């Protein structure tokens, strides 16, 4: 199913710049190359994702979230399912981590005399309220690896801090 979904998203990208879960579901329904069972299963995944209430039709532009001198609060308290909260933290934490690595590379290139045209993101501090829910002592959550491995162990070099 993963390959089918990736192919569907690539097909959508060829036709439009804006991708929403509804658009993906519409393309999945119309794909007659795949059998009905696979199409229904894929649509059920997206229907479930829509029910989480964390995806907006237009999405969010990453550069609008992470800006120098700004504080952004991601309030997940209205989401009942702890795994969904952890997935949201994982996705955002991963995106920030990878953008920070890219920003560090830009910084190093400038230090060596190169001057890339692109700008990186500023140093980021992530405050996690009730961190025990995302990093329980005796279990793993979808956010565990990104928070522990990338942020706590490797995050200092690219300018990330977690509290």
PDB file of C-alpha atoms in Angstrom:
ATOM      1  CA  UNK A   1       0.000   0.000   0.000  1.00  0.00           C
ATOM      2  CA  UNK A   2       2.897   2.361   0.732  1.00  0.00           C
ATOM      3  CA  UNK A   3       4.136   2.199  -2.855  1.00  0.00           C
ATOM      4  CA  UNK A   4       0.609   2.859  -4.125  1.00  0.00           C
ATOM      5  CA  UNK A   5       0.257   5.924  -1.883  1.00  0.00           C
ATOM      6  CA  UNK A   6       3.689   7.267  -2.890  1.00  0.00           C
ATOM      7  CA  UNK A   7       2.839   6.813  -6.572  1.00  0.00           C
ATOM      8  CA  UNK A   8      -0.487   8.570  -6.047  1.00  0.00           C
ATOM      9  CA  UNK A   9       1.202  11.533  -4.358  1.00  0.00           C
ATOM     10  CA  UNK A  10       3.759  11.761  -7.191  1.00  0.00           C
ATOM     11  CA  UNK A  11       0.904  11.739  -9.724  1.00  0.00           C
ATOM     12  CA  UNK A  12      -0.818  14.542  -7.828  1.00  0.00           C
ATOM     13  CA  UNK A  13       2.399  16.593  -7.731  1.00  0.00           C
ATOM     14  CA  UNK A  14       2.594  16.382 -11.526  1.00  0.00           C
ATOM     15  CA  UNK A  15      -0.885  17.926 -11.812  1.00  0.00           C
ATOM     16  CA  UNK A  16      -1.070  20.427  -8.956  1.00  0.00           C
ATOM     17  CA  UNK A  17       1.043  22.159  -6.338  1.00  0.00           C
ATOM     18  CA  UNK A  18      -1.480  21.852  -3.531  1.00  0.00           C
ATOM     19  CA  UNK A  19      -1.989  18.455  -1.970  1.00  0.00           C
ATOM     20  CA  UNK A  20      -4.623  17.771   0.662  1.00  0.00           C
ATOM     21  CA  UNK A  21      -5.797  14.522   2.193  1.00  0.00           C
ATOM     22  CA  UNK A  22      -9.078  14.949   0.304  1.00  0.00           C
ATOM     23  CA  UNK A  23      -7.176  15.338  -2.986  1.00  0.00           C
ATOM     24  CA  UNK A  24      -5.203  12.170  -2.265  1.00  0.00           C
ATOM     25  CA  UNK A  25      -8.427  10.300  -1.493  1.00  0.00           C
ATOM     26  CA  UNK A  26      -9.981  11.497  -4.761  1.00  0.00           C
ATOM     27  CA  UNK A  27      -6.951  10.337  -6.763  1.00  0.00           C
ATOM     28  CA  UNK A  28      -6.939   6.979  -4.939  1.00  0.00           C
ATOM     29  CA  UNK A  29     -10.611   6.417  -5.837  1.00  0.00           C
ATOM     30  CA  UNK A  30      -9.985   7.208  -9.503  1.00  0.00           C
ATOM     31  CA  UNK A  31      -6.942   4.924  -9.891  1.00  0.00           C
ATOM     32  CA  UNK A  32      -8.379   1.976 -11.810  1.00  0.00           C
ATOM     33  CA  UNK A  33      -4.968   0.256 -12.074  1.00  0.00           C
ATOM     34  CA  UNK A  34      -5.318  -0.899  -8.459  1.00  0.00           C
ATOM     35  CA  UNK A  35      -7.914  -3.291  -7.116  1.00  0.00           C
ATOM     36  CA  UNK A  36     -10.829  -2.056  -5.042  1.00  0.00           C
ATOM     37  CA  UNK A  37      -9.544  -3.614  -1.810  1.00  0.00           C
ATOM     38  CA  UNK A  38      -6.262  -1.690  -1.989  1.00  0.00           C
ATOM     39  CA  UNK A  39      -8.002   1.568  -2.912  1.00  0.00           C
ATOM     40  CA  UNK A  40     -10.499   1.181  -0.049  1.00  0.00           C
ATOM     41  CA  UNK A  41      -7.727   0.368   2.444  1.00  0.00           C
ATOM     42  CA  UNK A  42      -5.730   3.439   1.386  1.00  0.00           C
ATOM     43  CA  UNK A  43      -8.797   5.660   1.614  1.00  0.00           C
ATOM     44  CA  UNK A  44      -9.539   4.303   5.089  1.00  0.00           C
ATOM     45  CA  UNK A  45      -6.065   5.402   6.228  1.00  0.00           C
ATOM     46  CA  UNK A  46      -6.677   8.920   4.951  1.00  0.00           C
ATOM     47  CA  UNK A  47     -10.216   9.007   6.362  1.00  0.00           C
ATOM     48  CA  UNK A  48      -8.730   8.080   9.725  1.00  0.00           C
ATOM     49  CA  UNK A  49      -6.050  10.794   9.408  1.00  0.00           C
ATOM     50  CA  UNK A  50      -8.718  13.404   8.665  1.00  0.00           C
ATOM     51  CA  UNK A  51     -10.582  12.363  11.831  1.00  0.00           C
ATOM     52  CA  UNK A  52      -7.532  13.210  13.977  1.00  0.00           C
ATOM     53  CA  UNK A  53      -8.210  16.901  13.409  1.00  0.00           C
ATOM     54  CA  UNK A  54      -4.542  17.871  13.000  1.00  0.00           C
ATOM     55  CA  UNK A  55      -4.414  18.395   9.230  1.00  0.00           C
ATOM     56  CA  UNK A  56      -5.593  21.615   7.620  1.00  0.00           C
ATOM     57  CA  UNK A  57      -6.813  21.716   4.020  1.00  0.00           C
ATOM     58  CA  UNK A  58      -4.135  24.252   3.053  1.00  0.00           C
ATOM     59  CA  UNK A  59      -1.348  22.958   5.275  1.00  0.00           C
ATOM     60  CA  UNK A  60       1.297  25.088   6.916  1.00  0.00           C
ATOM     61  CA  UNK A  61       4.331  26.659   5.310  1.00  0.00           C
ATOM     62  CA  UNK A  62       7.299  25.634   7.437  1.00  0.00           C
ATOM     63  CA  UNK A  63       9.040  29.008   7.126  1.00  0.00           C
ATOM     64  CA  UNK A  64       5.936  30.623   8.658  1.00  0.00           C
ATOM     65  CA  UNK A  65       6.351  28.500  11.781  1.00  0.00           C
ATOM     66  CA  UNK A  66      10.080  28.726  12.503  1.00  0.00           C
ATOM     67  CA  UNK A  67      11.240  32.343  12.415  1.00  0.00           C
ATOM     68  CA  UNK A  68      13.920  34.183  14.328  1.00  0.00           C
ATOM     69  CA  UNK A  69      12.609  35.934  17.416  1.00  0.00           C
ATOM     70  CA  UNK A  70       9.199  34.237  17.336  1.00  0.00           C
ATOM     71  CA  UNK A  71       7.576  31.868  19.793  1.00  0.00           C
ATOM     72  CA  UNK A  72       5.219  29.243  18.412  1.00  0.00           C
ATOM     73  CA  UNK A  73       2.966  27.187  20.674  1.00  0.00           C
ATOM     74  CA  UNK A  74       1.726  23.861  19.366  1.00  0.00           C
ATOM     75  CA  UNK A  75      -1.215  23.031  21.618  1.00  0.00           C
ATOM     76  CA  UNK A  76      -2.093  19.356  21.296  1.00  0.00           C
ATOM     77  CA  UNK A  77      -4.342  19.251  24.361  1.00  0.00           C
ATOM     78  CA  UNK A  78      -7.515  18.964  22.282  1.00  0.00           C
ATOM     79  CA  UNK A  79      -6.343  15.671  20.755  1.00  0.00           C
ATOM     80  CA  UNK A  80      -7.468  12.716  22.849  1.00  0.00           C
ATOM     81  CA  UNK A  81      -5.287  10.017  21.301  1.00  0.00           C
ATOM     82  CA  UNK A  82      -1.759  10.111  22.769  1.00  0.00           C
ATOM     83  CA  UNK A  83      -0.274   8.323  19.746  1.00  0.00           C
ATOM     84  CA  UNK A  84      -1.638  11.024  17.432  1.00  0.00           C
ATOM     85  CA  UNK A  85      -0.044  13.675  19.648  1.00  0.00           C
ATOM     86  CA  UNK A  86       3.247  11.785  19.507  1.00  0.00           C
ATOM     87  CA  UNK A  87       3.025  11.523  15.710  1.00  0.00           C
ATOM     88  CA  UNK A  88       2.509  15.295  15.469  1.00  0.00           C
ATOM     89  CA  UNK A  89       5.575  15.868  17.676  1.00  0.00           C
ATOM     90  CA  UNK A  90       7.550  13.363  15.601  1.00  0.00           C
ATOM     91  CA  UNK A  91       6.659  15.011  12.270  1.00  0.00           C
ATOM     92  CA  UNK A  92       7.368  18.555  13.449  1.00  0.00           C
ATOM     93  CA  UNK A  93      10.479  17.542  15.402  1.00  0.00           C
ATOM     94  CA  UNK A  94      11.850  15.659  12.407  1.00  0.00           C
ATOM     95  CA  UNK A  95      11.220  18.553  10.030  1.00  0.00           C
ATOM     96  CA  UNK A  96      12.905  21.023  12.387  1.00  0.00           C
ATOM     97  CA  UNK A  97      15.859  18.661  12.905  1.00  0.00           C
ATOM     98  CA  UNK A  98      16.467  18.153   9.176  1.00  0.00           C
ATOM     99  CA  UNK A  99      16.081  21.872   8.426  1.00  0.00           C
ATOM    100  CA  UNK A 100      18.544  22.630  11.235  1.00  0.00           C
ATOM    101  CA  UNK A 101      21.085  20.255   9.693  1.00  0.00           C
ATOM    102  CA  UNK A 102      20.631  22.047   6.363  1.00  0.00           C
ATOM    103  CA  UNK A 103      20.998  25.428   8.086  1.00  0.00           C
ATOM    104  CA  UNK A 104      24.198  24.304   9.792  1.00  0.00           C
ATOM    105  CA  UNK A 105      25.565  23.247   6.390  1.00  0.00           C
ATOM    106  CA  UNK A 106      24.755  26.707   4.985  1.00  0.00           C
ATOM    107  CA  UNK A 107      26.489  28.321   7.974  1.00  0.00           C
ATOM    108  CA  UNK A 108      29.615  26.177   7.447  1.00  0.00           C
ATOM    109  CA  UNK A 109      29.681  26.972   3.707  1.00  0.00           C
ATOM    110  CA  UNK A 110      29.546  30.696   4.450  1.00  0.00           C
ATOM    111  CA  UNK A 111      32.318  30.293   7.001  1.00  0.00           C
ATOM    112  CA  UNK A 112      34.503  28.718   4.282  1.00  0.00           C
ATOM    113  CA  UNK A 113      33.884  31.624   1.929  1.00  0.00           C
ATOM    114  CA  UNK A 114      31.045  30.208  -0.105  1.00  0.00           C
ATOM    115  CA  UNK A 115      27.839  32.180  -0.064  1.00  0.00           C
ATOM    116  CA  UNK A 116      24.753  30.092  -0.745  1.00  0.00           C
ATOM    117  CA  UNK A 117      21.694  32.139  -1.672  1.00  0.00           C
ATOM    118  CA  UNK A 118      19.428  30.236   0.689  1.00  0.00           C
ATOM    119  CA  UNK A 119      18.751  31.104   4.294  1.00  0.00           C
ATOM    120  CA  UNK A 120      18.592  28.594   7.096  1.00  0.00           C
ATOM    121  CA  UNK A 121      16.334  28.462  10.107  1.00  0.00           C
ATOM    122  CA  UNK A 122      17.392  29.994  13.442  1.00  0.00           C
ATOM    123  CA  UNK A 123      18.381  27.973  16.489  1.00  0.00           C
ATOM    124  CA  UNK A 124      15.284  26.310  17.947  1.00  0.00           C
ATOM    125  CA  UNK A 125      14.360  25.571  21.532  1.00  0.00           C
ATOM    126  CA  UNK A 126      11.514  23.104  21.973  1.00  0.00           C
ATOM    127  CA  UNK A 127       9.732  23.084  25.319  1.00  0.00           C
ATOM    128  CA  UNK A 128       7.754  19.882  25.836  1.00  0.00           C
ATOM    129  CA  UNK A 129       5.073  20.112  28.497  1.00  0.00           C
ATOM    130  CA  UNK A 130       4.324  16.744  30.088  1.00  0.00           C
ATOM    131  CA  UNK A 131       7.323  15.187  28.345  1.00  0.00           C
ATOM    132  CA  UNK A 132       6.723  11.912  30.190  1.00  0.00           C
ATOM    133  CA  UNK A 133       3.808  11.306  27.812  1.00  0.00           C
ATOM    134  CA  UNK A 134       6.153  11.405  24.805  1.00  0.00           C
ATOM    135  CA  UNK A 135       9.149   9.802  26.533  1.00  0.00           C
ATOM    136  CA  UNK A 136       7.803   7.280  29.051  1.00  0.00           C
ATOM    137  CA  UNK A 137      10.424   5.403  31.048  1.00  0.00           C
ATOM    138  CA  UNK A 138       9.300   1.859  30.177  1.00  0.00           C
ATOM    139  CA  UNK A 139       7.841   2.261  26.692  1.00  0.00           C
ATOM    140  CA  UNK A 140       8.314   3.869  23.306  1.00  0.00           C
ATOM    141  CA  UNK A 141       6.068   6.297  21.465  1.00  0.00           C
ATOM    142  CA  UNK A 142       6.180   7.472  17.852  1.00  0.00           C
ATOM    143  CA  UNK A 143       8.089  10.560  19.107  1.00  0.00           C
ATOM    144  CA  UNK A 144      10.749   8.681  21.112  1.00  0.00           C
ATOM    145  CA  UNK A 145      13.402   8.303  18.407  1.00  0.00           C
ATOM    146  CA  UNK A 146      13.225  11.850  17.076  1.00  0.00           C
ATOM    147  CA  UNK A 147      13.274  13.389  20.555  1.00  0.00           C
ATOM    148  CA  UNK A 148      16.002  11.182  22.032  1.00  0.00           C
ATOM    149  CA  UNK A 149      18.296  10.431  19.105  1.00  0.00           C
ATOM    150  CA  UNK A 150      18.036  13.562  17.003  1.00  0.00           C
ATOM    151  CA  UNK A 151      17.197  16.278  19.525  1.00  0.00           C
ATOM    152  CA  UNK A 152      18.807  15.155  22.802  1.00  0.00           C
ATOM    153  CA  UNK A 153      21.873  13.329  21.454  1.00  0.00           C
ATOM    154  CA  UNK A 154      22.650  15.082  18.171  1.00  0.00           C
ATOM    155  CA  UNK A 155      20.695  18.326  18.270  1.00  0.00           C
ATOM    156  CA  UNK A 156      23.264  20.601  19.895  1.00  0.00           C
ATOM    157  CA  UNK A 157      25.521  20.736  16.820  1.00  0.00           C
ATOM    158  CA  UNK A 158      22.848  22.083  14.456  1.00  0.00           C
ATOM    159  CA  UNK A 159      21.517  24.445  17.140  1.00  0.00           C
ATOM    160  CA  UNK A 160      18.613  22.530  18.678  1.00  0.00           C
ATOM    161  CA  UNK A 161      17.701  22.426  22.345  1.00  0.00           C
ATOM    162  CA  UNK A 162      14.906  20.584  24.094  1.00  0.00           C
ATOM    163  CA  UNK A 163      13.585  21.335  27.550  1.00  0.00           C
TER     164      UNK A 163
END
